[in-house]
XYZ file of C-alpha atoms in Angstrom:
744
model
C 106.140 120.936 -23.730
C 107.867 118.348 -25.310
C 111.048 120.877 -25.976
C 110.663 121.702 -21.934
C 110.894 117.813 -21.064
C 113.535 117.225 -23.324
C 115.664 120.278 -21.906
C 114.864 118.822 -18.336
C 116.021 115.742 -19.697
C 119.538 117.182 -20.621
C 119.942 119.267 -17.835
C 119.397 115.705 -15.790
C 121.874 113.835 -18.089
C 124.465 116.875 -17.822
C 124.190 117.253 -13.865
C 124.599 112.929 -13.278
C 127.578 113.548 -15.883
C 129.258 116.163 -13.585
C 128.617 114.333 -10.218
C 127.715 111.071 -8.534
C 124.684 110.491 -5.959
C 125.815 109.462 -2.354
C 125.545 105.715 -2.015
C 126.528 105.133 1.307
C 124.288 105.369 4.676
C 124.613 108.652 6.837
C 121.914 108.065 9.297
C 120.814 111.273 11.774
C 122.102 110.213 15.140
C 120.698 111.785 18.437
C 123.450 112.636 21.015
C 122.020 109.604 23.074
C 121.976 107.100 20.337
C 122.968 103.895 21.645
C 123.451 100.048 20.317
C 122.722 96.626 21.617
C 125.985 95.727 22.968
C 125.392 91.951 21.808
C 125.849 91.894 18.211
C 124.068 89.266 15.936
C 126.481 87.585 13.463
C 125.908 88.435 10.394
C 128.014 86.203 8.534
C 130.444 83.513 9.433
C 133.670 82.170 8.098
C 131.449 79.460 6.486
C 130.553 82.317 3.943
C 133.195 85.315 4.208
C 136.278 82.869 4.753
C 139.001 83.750 7.090
C 139.928 87.252 8.463
C 137.739 89.612 6.484
C 138.449 93.196 6.104
C 136.089 95.108 3.844
C 132.331 95.743 4.322
C 130.077 98.038 2.250
C 126.242 98.691 3.135
C 124.649 100.653 0.372
C 121.278 103.046 0.706
C 119.320 100.171 -0.501
C 120.809 98.127 2.486
C 122.453 95.656 -0.113
C 125.792 94.639 1.748
C 128.839 93.717 0.243
C 131.623 91.848 1.871
C 135.225 90.984 0.409
C 135.924 87.195 1.108
C 139.984 87.580 0.750
C 140.147 83.359 1.091
C 138.191 82.567 -1.306
C 138.755 85.680 -3.782
C 135.428 86.826 -4.526
C 132.808 89.854 -3.551
C 129.424 88.366 -1.642
C 126.556 90.491 -2.172
C 123.296 90.130 0.108
C 120.348 92.420 -1.227
C 118.564 94.380 1.342
C 116.587 92.131 3.959
C 118.238 88.584 2.562
C 119.928 86.385 4.848
C 121.456 84.231 2.322
C 123.888 85.001 -0.064
C 122.000 86.559 -3.795
C 125.317 86.965 -5.657
C 129.127 87.146 -5.717
C 131.873 88.944 -8.092
C 134.619 86.811 -8.723
C 137.428 86.471 -11.669
C 140.559 88.023 -11.367
C 140.700 88.795 -7.812
C 143.602 88.269 -5.559
C 143.207 88.809 -1.635
C 140.551 91.763 -2.209
C 140.263 93.908 0.379
C 138.622 97.530 0.402
C 135.719 98.000 -1.638
C 132.770 100.731 -2.425
C 129.496 100.785 -4.261
C 128.401 103.720 -6.317
C 124.657 104.868 -6.269
C 124.551 103.512 -9.847
C 125.459 100.152 -8.626
C 129.307 99.744 -10.027
C 131.338 98.181 -7.415
C 134.752 98.951 -7.167
C 137.487 96.572 -5.696
C 140.954 96.909 -4.096
C 142.740 94.042 -5.841
C 145.228 93.763 -2.760
C 147.724 90.833 -4.538
C 147.001 91.390 -8.122
C 148.280 94.235 -10.436
C 148.347 96.716 -7.745
C 145.096 98.773 -8.491
C 141.670 99.037 -8.234
C 139.376 96.643 -10.459
C 135.637 97.692 -11.445
C 132.544 95.800 -12.357
C 129.742 97.867 -13.878
C 126.240 97.168 -12.590
C 125.007 93.908 -13.265
C 127.886 92.567 -15.211
C 130.094 89.598 -14.233
C 133.331 90.914 -15.945
C 136.050 93.711 -14.505
C 137.910 96.387 -15.922
C 140.799 98.184 -14.330
C 139.991 101.697 -12.759
C 143.035 102.841 -11.420
C 146.796 101.545 -11.449
C 148.398 102.030 -8.344
C 152.325 101.596 -7.031
C 150.684 99.425 -4.326
C 147.940 98.240 -2.472
C 144.874 100.270 -1.599
C 143.990 99.540 2.063
C 141.074 102.131 1.530
C 139.001 103.309 -1.530
C 136.497 105.830 -1.806
C 134.350 107.756 -4.804
C 133.494 111.184 -3.981
C 130.295 113.190 -5.458
C 132.629 114.677 -8.086
C 133.453 111.122 -9.441
C 136.458 110.983 -7.744
C 138.328 107.724 -7.232
C 140.414 108.009 -3.946
C 143.188 104.988 -2.559
C 145.029 104.851 0.350
C 148.285 103.372 -0.201
C 149.605 101.878 3.104
C 153.003 101.083 2.169
C 153.332 104.372 0.479
C 152.102 106.523 3.255
C 149.739 108.535 1.340
C 146.671 108.863 -0.447
C 146.068 109.655 -4.040
C 142.865 110.570 -6.312
C 141.887 110.086 -10.003
C 139.132 111.360 -12.095
C 136.607 108.231 -12.930
C 135.282 110.528 -16.244
C 138.642 110.284 -17.781
C 140.584 106.817 -19.441
C 143.914 108.202 -18.519
C 145.303 106.528 -15.599
C 146.876 109.773 -13.879
C 146.202 110.407 -10.613
C 147.413 112.976 -8.058
C 148.251 113.017 -4.305
C 146.065 114.228 -2.103
C 147.283 113.313 1.327
C 150.800 112.543 2.640
C 154.193 112.390 1.095
C 154.926 109.319 -1.015
C 157.278 106.729 0.556
C 157.902 109.037 3.429
C 156.258 107.829 7.140
C 155.788 110.636 9.560
C 153.408 112.101 12.446
C 153.806 115.634 11.339
C 150.529 117.542 9.430
C 151.418 116.736 6.338
C 152.599 113.486 6.693
C 151.012 110.001 7.337
C 152.201 106.459 8.393
C 150.361 103.533 6.896
C 147.152 105.467 6.151
C 144.191 102.743 6.152
C 140.469 103.647 6.115
C 139.137 107.097 4.346
C 136.277 108.912 3.823
C 135.075 112.115 1.783
C 132.266 114.504 2.843
C 130.083 116.510 0.452
C 132.637 119.465 1.100
C 135.391 116.994 -0.291
C 137.039 117.065 2.479
C 139.153 114.057 3.269
C 139.521 111.840 6.655
C 142.109 109.379 7.014
C 142.640 106.760 9.417
C 146.377 107.273 10.124
C 146.965 103.621 11.248
C 150.462 103.590 12.901
C 150.079 107.333 14.084
C 147.164 106.382 15.987
C 144.889 108.791 14.710
C 142.526 110.362 12.081
C 143.544 113.226 10.274
C 141.400 115.674 8.611
C 142.650 117.501 5.269
C 140.043 120.090 3.878
C 139.347 120.243 0.358
C 142.396 121.184 -1.756
C 144.693 120.920 1.421
C 148.122 119.178 2.012
C 148.392 120.447 5.474
C 146.235 117.926 7.728
C 144.733 118.729 11.421
C 144.521 115.903 13.939
C 140.679 115.048 15.147
C 140.499 115.561 18.844
C 138.629 112.386 20.171
C 138.940 113.809 24.006
C 139.416 111.222 26.792
C 139.490 108.578 23.679
C 142.943 107.310 23.267
C 142.840 105.328 19.818
C 145.419 102.387 18.987
C 145.772 101.900 15.248
C 142.259 102.882 13.902
C 141.372 101.308 10.482
C 138.435 103.115 9.643
C 136.392 106.117 9.383
C 132.973 107.388 8.340
C 130.573 109.860 9.249
C 126.915 110.478 10.112
C 124.616 112.880 8.525
C 125.771 115.671 10.915
C 129.382 115.249 10.228
C 130.054 113.435 13.291
C 132.579 110.803 13.487
C 132.734 106.992 13.670
C 136.074 105.124 13.977
C 137.139 101.358 14.071
C 139.751 101.424 16.705
C 141.210 98.152 15.721
C 143.800 97.496 18.911
C 141.570 98.481 21.517
C 139.187 96.138 19.603
C 135.756 98.012 19.588
C 134.077 100.630 17.786
C 134.245 104.692 18.761
C 131.496 107.292 18.030
C 131.263 111.036 18.385
C 128.423 113.488 19.083
C 127.669 116.766 20.380
C 129.058 115.371 23.843
C 132.246 114.437 22.765
C 133.638 110.532 21.841
C 132.591 107.465 23.289
C 132.762 103.948 23.170
C 129.740 102.758 21.198
C 129.976 99.231 20.662
C 132.590 96.172 21.605
C 133.649 97.866 24.856
C 133.985 95.250 27.361
C 137.813 94.434 25.918
C 139.311 91.983 22.844
C 137.244 88.579 22.546
C 134.821 86.433 20.856
C 131.517 86.669 22.607
C 128.603 88.453 20.971
C 129.537 91.766 22.713
C 133.392 91.634 21.904
C 135.531 92.158 18.468
C 139.003 90.482 17.957
C 141.011 93.528 15.588
C 137.839 94.561 13.719
C 138.904 95.774 10.727
C 135.919 98.409 8.841
C 132.312 99.139 9.528
C 129.328 100.279 7.486
C 125.785 101.757 8.701
C 122.708 100.727 6.867
C 120.065 103.299 6.486
C 118.644 102.362 9.868
C 121.532 103.270 11.953
C 122.305 99.896 12.662
C 126.222 99.280 12.432
C 128.098 96.517 10.280
C 131.989 95.283 11.291
C 134.332 93.423 9.577
C 135.641 91.245 12.904
C 138.630 90.578 11.400
C 140.426 87.729 13.735
C 136.899 86.079 14.565
C 136.476 85.563 10.827
C 132.572 86.982 10.954
C 130.490 89.796 10.199
C 128.548 91.390 13.101
C 125.450 93.496 13.150
C 125.034 96.172 16.122
C 121.650 96.764 16.287
C 120.473 100.568 16.813
C 118.783 99.827 20.082
C 117.523 103.696 20.793
C 117.864 107.087 19.398
C 115.679 109.523 21.147
C 116.102 112.787 20.742
C 115.481 115.810 23.119
C 114.129 113.435 25.704
C 115.422 115.434 28.277
C 113.425 118.671 27.494
C 110.238 116.808 26.427
C 106.999 118.490 25.733
C 105.017 118.748 28.766
C 101.294 118.198 28.221
C 98.639 119.485 30.854
C 95.233 118.099 31.584
C 92.486 118.604 34.112
C 91.432 115.555 35.964
C 87.932 115.057 37.575
C 87.616 113.611 41.057
C 85.208 113.501 43.507
C 86.213 116.495 45.844
C 88.274 118.870 43.678
C 89.763 119.615 39.978
C 93.361 119.147 39.972
C 96.353 119.888 37.263
C 98.526 116.688 36.601
C 101.424 117.454 34.292
C 102.399 114.164 31.894
C 105.888 114.126 30.865
C 106.589 110.436 30.019
C 106.646 109.219 26.322
C 104.382 106.508 25.821
C 106.245 103.473 24.560
C 103.037 101.031 23.541
C 101.945 101.220 20.054
C 98.377 102.682 19.498
C 97.973 102.482 15.698
C 95.320 104.244 13.645
C 93.247 101.991 12.335
C 89.878 102.047 9.513
C 86.671 101.262 10.203
C 87.280 98.768 8.091
C 90.845 97.477 9.083
C 91.452 93.206 8.672
C 94.393 91.183 9.615
C 95.198 87.961 7.693
C 93.260 84.948 9.219
C 96.648 83.054 8.956
C 98.796 83.843 11.772
C 102.463 83.121 11.357
C 104.476 81.536 14.583
C 106.913 84.274 15.702
C 108.047 81.809 18.981
C 107.318 78.272 19.643
C 107.641 76.600 22.862
C 111.889 75.775 22.115
C 111.872 79.619 22.914
C 108.688 80.574 24.781
C 108.177 77.988 26.876
C 104.981 76.154 27.686
C 102.089 78.197 27.941
C 103.523 81.694 27.337
C 101.700 84.229 29.119
C 102.983 87.772 28.958
C 103.781 89.861 25.605
C 104.817 93.472 25.193
C 106.071 94.985 21.964
C 107.759 98.394 22.195
C 107.594 101.966 19.732
C 110.913 100.598 18.451
C 109.608 97.028 17.777
C 111.212 95.549 20.336
C 109.649 92.320 21.433
C 109.520 91.135 25.021
C 107.989 87.883 25.954
C 107.825 86.391 29.423
C 108.750 82.346 29.541
C 106.924 81.543 32.640
C 107.895 77.928 32.994
C 111.737 78.787 32.510
C 112.156 81.570 34.674
C 113.176 84.149 31.850
C 112.325 87.096 29.981
C 113.276 86.962 26.302
C 113.621 90.156 23.906
C 113.874 90.680 20.423
C 114.784 93.535 18.669
C 113.489 94.609 15.786
C 113.572 92.518 12.567
C 115.253 90.063 14.672
C 114.197 86.366 14.428
C 116.166 85.040 17.237
C 116.109 86.560 21.319
C 119.103 89.308 21.411
C 118.587 89.340 24.947
C 117.850 86.522 27.910
C 116.857 88.051 31.245
C 117.062 85.557 33.960
C 118.697 86.928 37.312
C 116.516 86.365 40.195
C 113.060 85.950 37.908
C 110.499 83.431 39.464
C 107.477 82.274 37.079
C 107.285 86.043 35.407
C 103.855 86.480 34.101
C 104.252 89.849 32.325
C 106.220 92.523 31.698
C 106.098 96.405 30.860
C 109.044 98.516 29.005
C 109.453 102.160 29.008
C 110.500 104.368 26.189
C 114.020 104.399 27.830
C 114.597 100.718 27.307
C 114.048 100.241 31.416
C 112.174 96.767 31.665
C 109.850 95.807 34.658
C 108.770 92.486 35.494
C 106.130 90.599 37.316
C 108.195 88.938 40.231
C 105.349 87.904 42.494
C 104.073 84.867 42.317
C 107.047 83.405 44.329
C 108.845 86.776 45.334
C 105.756 89.213 45.962
C 107.478 91.873 44.059
C 107.977 93.854 40.932
C 111.487 94.025 39.625
C 113.100 96.447 37.221
C 115.810 96.015 34.797
C 117.437 99.278 33.612
C 118.379 99.974 30.003
C 121.272 97.300 29.199
C 121.523 96.477 33.183
C 121.805 92.865 34.311
C 120.979 93.759 37.861
C 117.469 94.272 39.212
C 116.075 96.211 41.608
C 112.799 96.056 43.497
C 110.440 98.703 42.741
C 107.049 97.258 44.560
C 106.278 94.945 47.000
C 102.808 93.083 46.172
C 101.053 90.101 47.470
C 100.772 87.714 44.586
C 101.225 87.658 40.719
C 100.933 90.362 38.463
C 98.918 89.265 35.716
C 99.440 92.764 33.984
C 101.711 95.711 34.448
C 101.332 99.187 33.091
C 103.014 102.437 33.572
C 100.896 105.604 32.768
C 101.960 109.188 31.558
C 102.508 110.459 35.031
C 104.837 107.501 36.013
C 102.359 105.475 38.099
C 103.054 101.646 37.862
C 99.664 99.565 38.202
C 99.436 95.846 38.955
C 96.961 93.486 38.271
C 96.188 91.152 41.246
C 94.479 88.387 40.205
C 94.111 86.278 43.547
C 93.280 89.374 45.206
C 90.959 90.715 42.381
C 92.186 94.284 42.773
C 94.594 96.292 40.725
C 97.446 97.894 42.849
C 99.094 101.563 41.933
C 102.402 102.944 43.097
C 104.162 105.945 42.181
C 107.451 105.581 40.510
C 108.357 109.141 41.378
C 108.604 108.083 44.982
C 110.958 105.976 46.941
C 108.199 104.535 49.438
C 107.210 100.596 48.379
C 103.933 101.398 49.527
C 100.994 101.251 47.130
C 97.063 101.725 46.901
C 94.454 100.081 45.415
C 92.912 101.812 41.973
C 90.180 99.153 41.413
C 88.580 96.777 43.126
C 87.994 95.204 46.947
C 89.917 92.409 48.291
C 86.805 90.355 48.166
C 85.499 89.008 44.169
C 82.129 90.584 43.160
C 80.556 91.916 40.325
C 79.150 94.787 41.301
C 80.614 98.209 39.555
C 83.143 98.586 42.170
C 84.231 95.015 42.649
C 86.423 92.608 40.789
C 86.719 89.116 40.063
C 90.107 87.813 38.893
C 90.920 90.756 37.023
C 93.918 90.265 34.310
C 94.645 92.904 31.397
C 94.912 96.280 32.343
C 95.317 99.361 30.024
C 95.586 103.143 31.422
C 94.864 105.729 28.340
C 96.508 109.339 28.453
C 93.652 111.239 30.480
C 94.480 108.210 33.168
C 91.086 106.355 32.805
C 91.793 102.604 33.902
C 90.303 99.666 31.521
C 90.293 96.196 33.332
C 90.193 92.858 31.682
C 87.863 91.348 34.686
C 88.087 88.135 33.298
C 85.921 86.308 36.476
C 82.814 88.561 35.509
C 83.454 88.103 31.542
C 83.715 91.912 31.174
C 85.433 95.015 30.368
C 85.296 97.557 33.085
C 85.935 101.216 32.989
C 87.116 103.210 35.699
C 87.284 107.190 35.123
C 90.774 109.317 36.722
C 90.074 109.003 40.340
C 86.860 106.596 40.584
C 86.669 103.585 42.410
C 82.961 102.703 40.643
C 83.387 101.534 36.916
C 80.844 101.133 33.933
C 81.186 97.913 31.650
C 82.148 98.700 28.230
C 82.514 95.486 27.035
C 80.731 91.921 27.741
C 77.445 90.771 27.965
C 76.020 93.220 30.407
C 76.777 95.932 28.179
C 74.353 96.019 25.642
C 75.201 96.499 22.186
C 78.936 95.226 22.527
C 79.533 91.853 22.513
C 79.714 88.458 24.837
C 83.194 87.837 26.479
C 84.227 84.562 28.465
C 87.451 85.364 30.652
C 88.712 88.335 28.843
C 92.874 88.380 29.366
C 93.962 91.472 27.965
C 92.755 94.717 26.580
C 94.236 97.631 24.775
C 92.859 100.578 22.858
C 94.112 102.010 19.534
C 95.001 105.878 19.069
C 91.598 106.496 18.494
C 90.103 105.084 21.544
C 88.577 101.912 20.193
C 89.145 98.705 22.516
C 90.600 95.472 21.471
C 90.193 92.691 23.918
C 91.805 88.833 24.151
C 88.448 86.922 24.449
C 90.250 83.866 26.197
C 87.805 81.064 26.656
C 86.479 81.956 23.638
C 89.814 81.758 21.759
C 89.812 84.686 19.650
C 91.014 88.568 19.815
C 87.897 91.144 19.426
C 88.290 94.550 17.817
C 85.764 97.687 18.130
C 85.533 100.777 15.705
C 82.908 103.362 14.914
C 80.312 100.037 13.696
C 80.933 98.113 17.059
C 82.553 95.144 18.184
C 83.275 92.246 15.956
C 85.711 89.221 15.858
C 89.125 90.451 14.178
C 91.201 87.473 14.657
C 90.449 83.608 15.143
C 86.877 83.863 14.874
C 85.970 80.165 13.846
C 83.690 78.551 16.344
C 86.181 76.244 18.297
C 89.901 76.682 19.501
C 92.419 74.863 18.002
C 96.039 74.479 17.216
C 96.164 75.339 13.186
C 97.781 78.735 11.765
C 94.166 80.085 11.913
C 93.082 79.154 15.347
C 94.056 80.114 19.065
C 93.754 78.149 22.402
C 93.179 80.030 25.234
C 95.272 83.405 24.236
C 96.707 85.575 27.079
C 97.994 88.541 26.322
C 98.676 90.490 23.074
C 100.209 93.692 21.597
C 100.065 95.821 18.395
C 103.538 96.769 16.596
C 104.151 100.107 15.174
C 102.558 98.726 11.828
C 99.483 97.628 13.343
C 99.962 94.332 13.269
C 99.048 92.004 16.442
C 101.264 89.350 18.547
C 99.748 87.139 20.822
C 100.595 84.441 22.973
C 98.665 81.225 22.285
C 99.106 79.951 25.848
C 97.664 76.437 25.215
C 99.411 76.218 22.104
C 102.744 77.033 23.480
C 103.651 79.787 21.144
C 103.452 83.269 20.039
C 101.363 83.948 16.895
C 101.728 87.267 14.825
C 98.615 88.175 12.730
C 99.542 90.659 9.967
C 97.339 93.790 9.272
C 95.891 93.180 5.419
C 93.502 96.115 4.562
C 93.252 99.223 6.692
C 90.746 101.355 5.086
C 89.480 104.528 6.122
C 86.474 106.984 5.035
C 88.884 109.424 3.143
C 91.181 108.803 0.621
C 93.550 111.532 1.132
C 94.325 113.758 3.784
C 92.484 117.248 3.841
C 92.888 119.019 7.068
C 90.227 121.224 8.593
C 92.496 125.196 8.993
C 91.729 128.085 10.487
C 91.519 131.126 8.686
C 94.579 132.649 10.524
C 96.884 128.991 9.770
C 100.298 129.657 9.438
C 103.335 127.712 8.504
C 107.137 127.723 9.561
C 108.854 129.719 6.983
C 112.020 127.729 7.533
C 111.757 124.122 6.827
C 113.372 121.213 7.467
C 114.803 118.505 5.348
C 112.894 115.397 5.237
C 115.024 113.212 2.410
C 117.881 114.648 0.624
C 119.854 113.520 -2.629
C 121.484 110.234 -1.298
C 117.597 108.801 -0.686
C 115.714 110.854 -2.785
C 117.695 111.268 -5.770
C 118.223 113.931 -8.126
C 115.239 115.982 -9.359
C 113.306 114.678 -7.067
C 109.162 114.911 -8.845
C 106.412 112.709 -6.886
C 105.501 112.694 -3.535
C 102.593 111.397 -1.541
C 101.149 111.415 1.870
C 98.788 108.813 2.731
C 96.422 109.122 5.609
C 98.046 107.280 7.842
C 101.157 109.366 7.159
C 103.028 106.929 5.362
C 105.145 109.077 3.024
C 105.929 107.300 -0.272
C 108.644 109.410 -2.728
C 109.684 108.150 -6.496
C 112.927 108.264 -7.003
C 113.708 108.416 -10.456
C 117.469 108.120 -10.249
C 117.286 104.426 -9.015
C 113.734 103.655 -10.257
C 112.584 102.704 -6.905
C 109.600 104.333 -4.863
C 111.167 104.592 -0.775
C 108.783 104.446 1.790
C 108.685 105.930 5.241
C 106.042 105.013 7.906
C 104.414 107.127 9.903
C 107.199 108.864 12.400
C 110.197 107.313 10.559
C 112.948 109.447 9.666
C 114.478 106.506 7.616
C 113.226 105.134 4.761
C 111.434 101.265 6.182
C 110.876 100.000 2.705
C 112.328 100.644 -1.001
C 109.546 98.835 -3.713
C 111.592 98.064 -7.113
C 109.477 96.576 -9.776
C 110.600 97.487 -13.286
C 110.181 100.789 -12.888
C 111.484 103.359 -15.288
C 111.915 107.243 -14.409
C 108.584 107.016 -12.092
C 107.226 110.692 -11.707
C 104.165 110.609 -9.752
C 101.975 108.241 -7.321
C 99.244 107.407 -5.485
C 98.445 105.191 -2.263
C 94.964 104.434 -2.007
C 93.186 103.685 1.571
C 93.836 99.870 1.056
C 97.512 99.846 0.962
C 97.829 99.559 -2.790
C 99.935 101.939 -4.588
C 99.705 102.883 -7.933
C 102.772 104.554 -9.954
C 103.765 106.067 -13.111
C 105.661 104.148 -15.220
C 105.685 105.731 -18.279
C 109.037 106.963 -19.517
C 110.285 104.177 -21.055
C 107.281 101.926 -20.144
C 104.259 103.762 -21.152
C 102.085 102.177 -18.406
C 100.246 102.500 -14.604
C 101.447 99.714 -12.460
C 99.706 98.624 -9.138
C 101.643 97.378 -6.000
C 99.259 95.676 -4.024
C 99.321 96.339 -0.284
C 102.589 94.299 1.174
C 103.706 93.337 -2.001
C 106.603 94.034 -4.220
C 105.514 92.676 -7.529
C 103.309 95.086 -9.342
C 100.741 94.731 -12.256
C 99.848 97.340 -15.427
C 96.135 98.974 -14.913
C 96.780 101.717 -17.595
C 98.736 101.247 -20.769
């Protein structure tokens, strides 16, 4: 066994000597992937100086920017909004940069020595890596450890091996000193990219084209961009499927390709300095989530365009069939809508942090905020009622990225579909529900109502529900019909406490079986109307034996197992249910208040995809976020029940390749909530994908050395082998990046 392990270590070292892992991000993007057209400014001129040109984002989402004005490279570690390090010394006008998978940084030192300098990982001094005849306007390190340089003024791309100390380089594209537009010549090459097959892509600046040189060939082919005409492109990168993304410099935009050809994907409105515009953008880089970072040269800033939607095969979504019982007959209903709201799976003993954090205060959410919605992309929508607007935060953003104001008066509630369409209550003054299409700035009326909707919901059958507080009813209308007529799903126009009446209904929820749950505020209960029925059963409240007493419940939702969660407004708390019945889960003190552990007449709430809870804390004029802290199940590992004839597809899909999981992958663990953990021995990290994610959601560091295996407990605590050089097992507590030794 010892000989076997030593042999494997020798093979690993031999493999690393021969090849280099991929250090840059190539996300898998669907044909209809879209980015928010309003970018966020990641860094301004106060940090990156004037005319920033070079940017690189590695697979750990560490961001590197060449600050030419101050002759340094700025570094932001994953998730940081402030600079965490910099490289300087001997730099003069640094422009292109490239970071390898082992952390070495290569910088084109434009005005000093005409070459490329290298900073080895975790060092502060550089050494020459390549001497050239002219400035490099693009650099790249391929999987064979070859360093490429595009020499703009010499109209050629050269390369040399990084495994040799000799400064011997060869021509790989173009003819030295000869500008041209033939298949063998270039004219001012700038950005370059080399794929895993060693094909070279060149942004041929002065020829306004992208040239592809197949491995070992000096004869290039021009990439056809269809109806898109390029004007002086300056960078080119590829996604995981080999589709091309281009910085179209003089058109001040970002262009991308896919199965349907080329299209503008960011800054499509022309030159400018607004959040939706660019001004001579120079280079781009993906992060691991598919967001795009852009060096916006003449605006002296770094812009970040967030991936807004990446939906695959939405036009051929699987159709589910269900039989719905009515009072007269059984009818077959086809469900084709994809659920846009989060229904996490919780264990019987799931708990949330008792101390909430303020996600938005009155300056953003207004006084007395009412409605909130969090979609499956973790985009957050808040109805700012007094200021007549809807605020939108894209996933991960701490400031609103969109503000909807046109034609909205005192909006109470919102609902967003999986396609990004937004439905807004506009009934208080205008007696209607309005719809904004994804990216649209103009709304259309989709439903005429008789007052404010205190909640909206769209079921899997594309039916829109409105909870009419003052009419004591829930109204519905099919969105598949052009008619403005609506019908009553629950309640009569008179208030009452019988099984077929409601009294000031507020929150509503419709499950996939089309059963309707209503927070019946005035009756202090939650009512369940089975599909097609007009009489209800009380499922929570003092009149429902074995549940819990409520005082004006204002919102209701179900988790993935159908357990009920309720905003108990007048008791200023959040109630949850599970296998052990009902219990208070948030703000469980005896009184309302304004501390971080209290609420004051909360109105609505929404889960994010991780099970965290967002609450509109109405009387405190804020939106609070309560983190899920433990999610314990009765089992510790997945043990599915299989039939004797169970079979699996013989053709596997690649969940993670070498660029993510590293070389010679050993340890993998899938928790009972389908979180995937992989031990990356190459980078000494643990890569984490939450349920349903195709890109890593988290990377765990912590003084690991060749981690082989790992185990995630139901509580979320992670145990990792750290025995390679450290001879111990470490424990990372749930949601922590700090480890403790548990076995030595």
